[in-house]
Short mmCIF file of C-alpha atoms (C1' of nucleotides) in Angstrom, two decimals:
data_model
loop_
_atom_site.label_atom_id
_atom_site.label_comp_id
_atom_site.label_asym_id
_atom_site.label_seq_id
_atom_site.Cartn_x
_atom_site.Cartn_y
_atom_site.Cartn_z
CA MET A 1 -13.96 7.49 -24.84
CA GLY A 2 -16.17 7.68 -27.77
CA ARG A 3 -15.74 5.87 -30.99
CA ALA A 4 -13.93 7.87 -33.59
CA PRO A 5 -16.24 8.77 -36.49
CA CYS A 6 -13.24 8.58 -38.72
CA CYS A 7 -13.87 7.03 -42.17
CA GLU A 8 -17.57 6.90 -41.74
CA ARG A 9 -17.75 10.49 -42.82
CA SER A 10 -19.01 10.52 -46.39
CA GLY A 11 -16.80 11.71 -49.13
CA LEU A 12 -13.60 10.15 -47.76
CA LYS A 13 -11.87 7.73 -50.06
CA LYS A 14 -11.19 4.15 -49.07
CA GLY A 15 -9.31 1.28 -50.63
CA PRO A 16 -5.87 1.12 -52.23
CA TRP A 17 -3.70 4.14 -52.22
CA THR A 18 -2.63 5.78 -55.50
CA PRO A 19 0.96 6.98 -56.15
CA GLU A 20 -0.32 10.58 -56.08
CA GLU A 21 -1.79 10.15 -52.64
CA ASP A 22 1.42 8.52 -51.43
CA GLU A 23 3.36 11.40 -52.80
CA LYS A 24 1.14 13.95 -51.02
CA LEU A 25 1.32 12.08 -47.74
CA VAL A 26 5.13 11.62 -47.85
CA ALA A 27 5.72 15.25 -48.91
CA TYR A 28 3.52 16.55 -46.08
CA ILE A 29 5.16 14.46 -43.38
CA LYS A 30 8.65 15.24 -44.59
CA LYS A 31 7.80 18.88 -44.30
CA HIS A 32 5.62 19.03 -41.19
CA GLY A 33 6.23 15.78 -39.39
CA GLN A 34 3.45 13.38 -38.35
CA GLY A 35 1.69 15.67 -35.91
CA ASN A 36 -2.02 15.27 -35.62
CA TRP A 37 -3.32 12.43 -37.79
CA ARG A 38 -6.89 13.79 -37.53
CA THR A 39 -6.02 17.08 -39.23
CA LEU A 40 -3.23 15.77 -41.39
CA PRO A 41 -5.28 14.60 -44.39
CA LYS A 42 -7.08 17.90 -44.66
CA ASN A 43 -3.85 19.86 -44.45
CA ALA A 44 -2.14 17.53 -46.87
CA GLY A 45 -4.98 17.75 -49.34
CA LEU A 46 -5.99 14.10 -49.05
CA ALA A 47 -9.54 12.83 -49.12
CA ARG A 48 -8.65 10.15 -46.52
CA CYS A 49 -9.26 9.74 -42.85
CA GLY A 50 -6.41 10.26 -40.42
CA LYS A 51 -6.47 6.63 -39.49
CA SER A 52 -6.01 5.54 -43.09
CA CYS A 53 -3.12 8.01 -43.46
CA ARG A 54 -1.40 6.76 -40.31
CA LEU A 55 -1.76 3.17 -41.38
CA ARG A 56 -0.38 3.91 -44.88
CA TRP A 57 2.58 5.74 -43.38
CA THR A 58 3.45 3.31 -40.63
CA ASN A 59 2.97 0.15 -42.70
CA TYR A 60 4.22 1.22 -46.12
CA LEU A 61 5.62 4.68 -46.63
CA ARG A 62 7.92 5.12 -43.60
CA PRO A 63 11.46 5.46 -44.91
CA ASP A 64 13.01 2.99 -42.46
CA ILE A 65 10.82 0.05 -43.59
CA LYS A 66 12.75 -2.90 -44.68
CA ARG A 67 10.94 -4.66 -47.54
CA GLY A 68 11.44 -8.08 -48.95
CA ARG A 69 11.63 -11.61 -47.63
CA PHE A 70 12.13 -12.25 -44.01
CA SER A 71 15.60 -13.65 -43.23
CA PHE A 72 16.08 -16.83 -41.23
CA GLU A 73 17.28 -14.80 -38.26
CA GLU A 74 14.14 -12.60 -38.44
CA GLU A 75 11.89 -15.56 -38.70
CA GLU A 76 13.68 -17.30 -35.77
CA ALA A 77 13.28 -14.14 -33.74
CA ILE A 78 9.58 -13.91 -34.57
CA ILE A 79 8.98 -17.45 -33.41
CA GLN A 80 10.90 -16.92 -30.17
CA LEU A 81 9.23 -13.59 -29.44
CA HIS A 82 5.82 -14.99 -30.21
CA SER A 83 6.42 -17.78 -27.71
CA ILE A 84 7.12 -15.13 -25.13
CA LEU A 85 4.81 -12.31 -26.07
CA GLY A 86 1.93 -14.03 -27.87
CA ASN A 87 0.09 -12.01 -30.52
CA LYS A 88 1.60 -8.77 -29.39
CA TRP A 89 2.60 -7.88 -32.94
CA SER A 90 3.63 -4.32 -32.16
CA ALA A 91 5.90 -5.48 -29.35
CA ILE A 92 7.39 -8.07 -31.69
CA ALA A 93 7.83 -5.47 -34.42
CA ALA A 94 9.55 -3.15 -31.97
CA ARG A 95 12.28 -5.75 -31.68
CA LEU A 96 12.65 -6.28 -35.42
CA PRO A 97 14.00 -3.03 -36.94
CA GLY A 98 12.44 -2.15 -40.24
CA ARG A 99 9.51 -4.51 -39.88
CA THR A 100 5.92 -3.42 -39.20
CA ASP A 101 3.49 -5.17 -36.96
CA ASN A 102 1.16 -5.67 -39.89
CA GLU A 103 3.86 -7.24 -41.90
CA ILE A 104 4.90 -9.60 -39.09
CA LYS A 105 1.25 -10.47 -38.42
CA ASN A 106 0.68 -11.29 -42.05
CA TYR A 107 3.87 -13.26 -42.25
CA TRP A 108 3.03 -15.19 -39.15
CA ASN A 109 -0.47 -16.07 -40.38
CA THR A 110 0.53 -16.94 -43.90
CA HIS A 111 3.91 -18.57 -43.42
CA ILE A 112 5.08 -19.41 -39.96
CA ARG A 113 1.74 -20.50 -38.51
CA LYS A 114 1.21 -22.98 -41.28
CA ARG A 115 4.69 -24.27 -41.20
CA LEU A 116 4.51 -24.88 -37.43
CA LEU A 117 1.23 -26.77 -37.88
CA ARG A 118 2.83 -28.79 -40.62
CA MET A 119 5.65 -29.64 -38.31
CA GLY A 120 3.26 -30.72 -35.57
CA ILE A 121 3.83 -27.61 -33.40
CA ASP A 122 0.84 -25.79 -31.99
CA PRO A 123 1.34 -22.15 -33.14
CA VAL A 124 -0.60 -20.79 -30.21
CA THR A 125 1.04 -22.59 -27.29
CA HIS A 126 4.26 -23.53 -29.16
CA ALA A 127 4.02 -26.91 -27.71
CA PRO A 128 5.01 -29.90 -29.86
CA ARG A 129 2.09 -31.93 -31.22
CA LEU A 130 4.34 -34.71 -32.35
CA ASP A 131 4.82 -38.11 -30.74
CA LEU A 132 7.87 -36.44 -29.17
CA SER A 133 5.40 -34.72 -26.95
CA ALA A 134 5.12 -38.01 -25.13
CA LEU A 135 8.36 -36.90 -23.47
CA LEU A 136 6.41 -34.08 -21.95
CA LYS A 137 3.53 -36.00 -20.53
CA PRO A 138 3.55 -35.92 -16.68
CA ALA A 139 4.20 -39.57 -16.30
CA ALA A 140 7.19 -39.58 -18.62
CA ALA A 141 8.48 -36.06 -18.25
CA TYR A 142 10.97 -36.83 -15.60
CA TYR A 143 11.82 -40.34 -16.57
CA PRO A 144 11.93 -40.64 -20.36
CA THR A 145 13.09 -43.95 -21.68
CA GLN A 146 16.10 -44.82 -23.72
CA ALA A 147 13.69 -45.36 -26.60
CA ASP A 148 12.51 -41.81 -26.34
CA LEU A 149 16.04 -40.56 -26.66
CA ASP A 150 16.62 -42.92 -29.57
CA THR A 151 13.69 -41.29 -31.32
CA LEU A 152 15.27 -37.95 -30.93
CA ARG A 153 18.66 -39.30 -32.16
CA ALA A 154 17.01 -40.74 -35.26
CA LEU A 155 15.79 -37.29 -36.36
CA GLU A 156 16.88 -36.02 -39.79
CA PRO A 157 18.96 -33.90 -39.79
CA PRO A 158 20.65 -35.64 -36.94
CA LEU A 159 19.92 -34.40 -33.43
CA ALA A 160 23.69 -34.29 -32.88
CA SER A 161 23.73 -31.25 -35.13
CA TYR A 162 21.87 -29.40 -32.45
CA PRO A 163 23.85 -29.81 -29.22
CA ASP A 164 21.47 -27.66 -27.18
CA LEU A 165 18.53 -29.94 -27.86
CA LEU A 166 20.65 -32.98 -27.42
CA ARG A 167 21.90 -31.70 -24.11
CA LEU A 168 18.34 -31.06 -22.93
CA ALA A 169 17.21 -34.42 -24.17
CA SER A 170 20.10 -36.11 -22.35
CA ALA A 171 19.16 -34.22 -19.22
CA LEU A 172 15.63 -35.55 -19.58
CA LEU A 173 16.99 -39.04 -19.70
CA SER A 174 19.52 -38.75 -16.93
CA GLY A 175 17.48 -36.52 -14.63
CA ARG A 176 20.42 -34.27 -14.07
CA PRO A 177 20.37 -30.52 -14.63
CA ALA A 178 20.81 -29.38 -18.21
CA ALA A 179 23.48 -26.81 -18.84
CA PRO A 180 22.28 -23.44 -20.02
CA ALA A 181 21.20 -23.81 -23.66
CA ILE A 182 21.01 -21.55 -26.62
CA GLY A 183 17.29 -21.06 -26.10
CA GLU A 184 17.96 -19.52 -22.70
CA HIS A 185 20.59 -17.27 -24.13
CA ARG A 186 18.27 -16.14 -26.89
CA GLN A 187 15.39 -15.66 -24.48
CA GLN A 188 17.60 -13.45 -22.33
CA GLN A 189 18.45 -11.45 -25.41
CA LEU A 190 14.87 -11.13 -26.58
CA LEU A 191 13.04 -10.45 -23.36
CA PRO A 192 11.96 -6.88 -22.81
CA GLY A 193 14.69 -4.84 -21.24
CA ASN A 194 17.38 -7.09 -22.54
CA ASN A 195 17.35 -5.93 -26.11
CA HIS A 196 19.64 -3.27 -27.28
CA ASN A 197 18.37 -3.07 -30.84
CA SER A 198 14.92 -2.10 -29.80
CA VAL A 199 13.46 0.68 -31.86
CA GLY A 200 10.72 3.06 -30.90
CA SER A 201 9.99 4.23 -27.45
CA GLY A 202 6.49 3.03 -26.82
CA VAL A 203 7.29 -0.58 -26.38
CA SER A 204 4.95 -2.16 -23.95
CA THR A 205 6.46 -4.63 -21.60
CA PRO A 206 4.49 -7.87 -20.98
CA THR A 207 2.70 -8.06 -17.74
CA SER A 208 1.28 -10.89 -15.70
CA SER A 209 -1.84 -10.51 -17.81
CA SER A 210 0.10 -11.37 -20.99
CA PRO A 211 -1.83 -13.94 -22.99
CA VAL A 212 1.19 -16.31 -23.21
CA PRO A 213 3.06 -15.86 -19.95
CA ARG A 214 4.40 -19.42 -19.92
CA LEU A 215 7.98 -18.54 -20.68
CA ASP A 216 8.20 -15.78 -18.16
CA HIS A 217 9.68 -18.37 -15.82
CA SER A 218 13.49 -18.41 -15.81
CA THR A 219 14.65 -21.22 -17.98
CA THR A 220 17.75 -21.34 -15.79
CA CYS A 221 15.50 -22.28 -12.99
CA VAL A 222 13.86 -24.92 -15.09
CA ALA A 223 17.20 -26.30 -16.08
CA THR A 224 18.90 -26.35 -12.75
CA THR A 225 15.94 -27.68 -10.80
CA PHE A 226 15.15 -30.20 -13.44
CA GLY A 227 15.15 -33.65 -12.04
CA GLY A 228 14.85 -32.33 -8.53
CA GLY A 229 11.12 -31.97 -8.76
CA GLY A 230 11.23 -28.15 -8.78
CA ALA A 231 10.11 -27.54 -12.35
CA SER A 232 6.57 -28.00 -13.49
CA THR A 233 5.70 -29.99 -16.56
CA ASP A 234 4.75 -26.70 -18.23
CA ASP A 235 8.12 -25.24 -17.53
CA VAL A 236 9.88 -28.21 -19.00
CA ALA A 237 7.53 -28.23 -21.94
CA ALA A 238 8.26 -24.59 -22.60
CA LEU A 239 11.98 -25.04 -22.53
CA PHE A 240 11.90 -28.17 -24.58
CA ASP A 241 9.52 -26.55 -27.02
CA MET A 242 11.93 -23.70 -27.58
CA GLN A 243 14.79 -26.09 -28.35
CA LEU A 244 12.56 -28.30 -30.59
CA SER A 245 11.17 -25.42 -32.51
CA GLU A 246 14.69 -24.26 -33.27
CA LEU A 247 15.60 -27.71 -34.53
CA LEU A 248 12.54 -28.08 -36.64
CA ASP A 249 12.79 -24.54 -37.93
CA VAL A 250 16.33 -25.11 -39.20
CA SER A 251 15.42 -28.49 -40.69
CA ASP A 252 12.59 -26.91 -42.64
CA TYR A 253 14.95 -24.44 -44.16
CA MET A 254 17.11 -27.31 -45.34
CA LEU A 255 14.27 -28.80 -47.40
"C1'" DA B 1 -5.95 -21.86 -72.55
"C1'" DA B 2 -9.35 -21.48 -68.91
"C1'" DG B 3 -10.93 -21.32 -64.56
"C1'" DG B 4 -10.97 -22.79 -59.89
"C1'" DA B 5 -8.31 -23.02 -55.49
"C1'" DG B 6 -5.33 -21.36 -52.47
"C1'" DG B 7 -1.90 -17.90 -50.98
"C1'" DT B 8 -0.47 -13.19 -50.08
"C1'" DC B 9 -0.73 -8.76 -48.18
"C1'" DA B 10 -2.55 -3.88 -48.11
"C1'" DA B 11 -6.19 -1.96 -45.99
"C1'" DC B 12 -10.22 -1.68 -43.05
"C1'" DC B 13 -12.94 -2.48 -38.74
"C1'" DG B 14 -13.82 -2.36 -34.08
"C1'" DC B 15 -12.09 -2.17 -29.96
"C1'" DT B 16 -9.02 -0.41 -25.87
"C1'" DA B 17 -5.63 2.89 -24.06
"C1'" DT B 18 -4.07 7.35 -23.57
"C1'" DT B 19 -4.35 12.22 -23.34
"C1'" DG B 20 -6.01 16.65 -22.39
"C1'" DG B 21 -9.62 20.03 -21.33
"C1'" DT C 1 -13.21 13.03 -11.82
"C1'" DC C 2 -15.47 12.85 -16.05
"C1'" DC C 3 -15.76 12.84 -20.90
"C1'" DA C 4 -14.54 13.40 -25.64
"C1'" DA C 5 -10.91 13.15 -29.02
"C1'" DT C 6 -7.24 10.78 -30.71
"C1'" DA C 7 -3.71 7.09 -31.19
"C1'" DG C 8 -2.71 2.55 -31.54
"C1'" DC C 9 -3.57 -2.34 -31.51
"C1'" DG C 10 -5.07 -7.02 -33.13
"C1'" DG C 11 -8.35 -9.37 -36.02
"C1'" DT C 12 -10.46 -9.65 -40.39
"C1'" DT C 13 -11.50 -8.78 -45.18
"C1'" DG C 14 -11.08 -8.73 -49.99
"C1'" DA C 15 -8.59 -7.77 -54.26
"C1'" DC C 16 -5.00 -9.50 -56.63
"C1'" DC C 17 -1.72 -13.03 -57.83
"C1'" DT C 18 0.14 -17.64 -58.64
"C1'" DC C 19 -0.36 -22.36 -59.08
"C1'" DC C 20 -2.66 -26.43 -60.36
"C1'" DT C 21 -5.77 -29.29 -62.91
#
DNA sequence: AAGGAGGTCAACCGCTATTGG
DNA sequence: TCCAATAGCGGTTGACCTCCT
């Protein structure tokens, strides 16, 4: 597969699109459909390469694009999906109707990533980087102390406001299985094949080679085998991380 | 008021995947 | 099966904007 010569051809315009160019592109696609991006600019009377036209259309001009600030629900979904899919922006975008991969990528890099870092959460692994992470260290993971739970209880807003996290923390303390939590429910909803709001047909499903496959394990398995030695520290960390990120995410919105 | 710093986001770059001859 | 063309993806850049000093 050779490299596409694309924009390197001289005489093709680069940089920001003018309203006139937008008009031409929209009018052409409305009339003829997307078709062949390579020949589209010529047929539409645009001095742009096909790649540039495709990008402009998919990221900006498409009529179904939702513009404006991301809602809390969207942001929450992005964080959850990113913990499952990693930097698969197109796969994440396919699960957020009206949002483009570029928009989500930008939003992640400029907002969410920084906020997670500020909150002490690693945006790549989604693992807590707070002192709370002591709960997840191998030596303490299965037998956290009462002091550890007290730390969680002292959180503002109160941990009691988040029964799922509290339930998991209590399970950590008692060593008994945690009941299915909201994170599990959401993960079931968000995992490929379980989403009914998915748009587009070319959604790639994560494979074993996914960059962040940690949460491919069933959280139910983690929860029910918890305390019985069946769950790895990573599994527990992943589940706890999901709950914690939900807690911290909500608290950030309250600031 | 000026200008420097930092944030935002549209657009580009370079690569891989897919398709079709 | 091979190879070229094309589509699509994730990472990066840079112009523009806002905020701060």
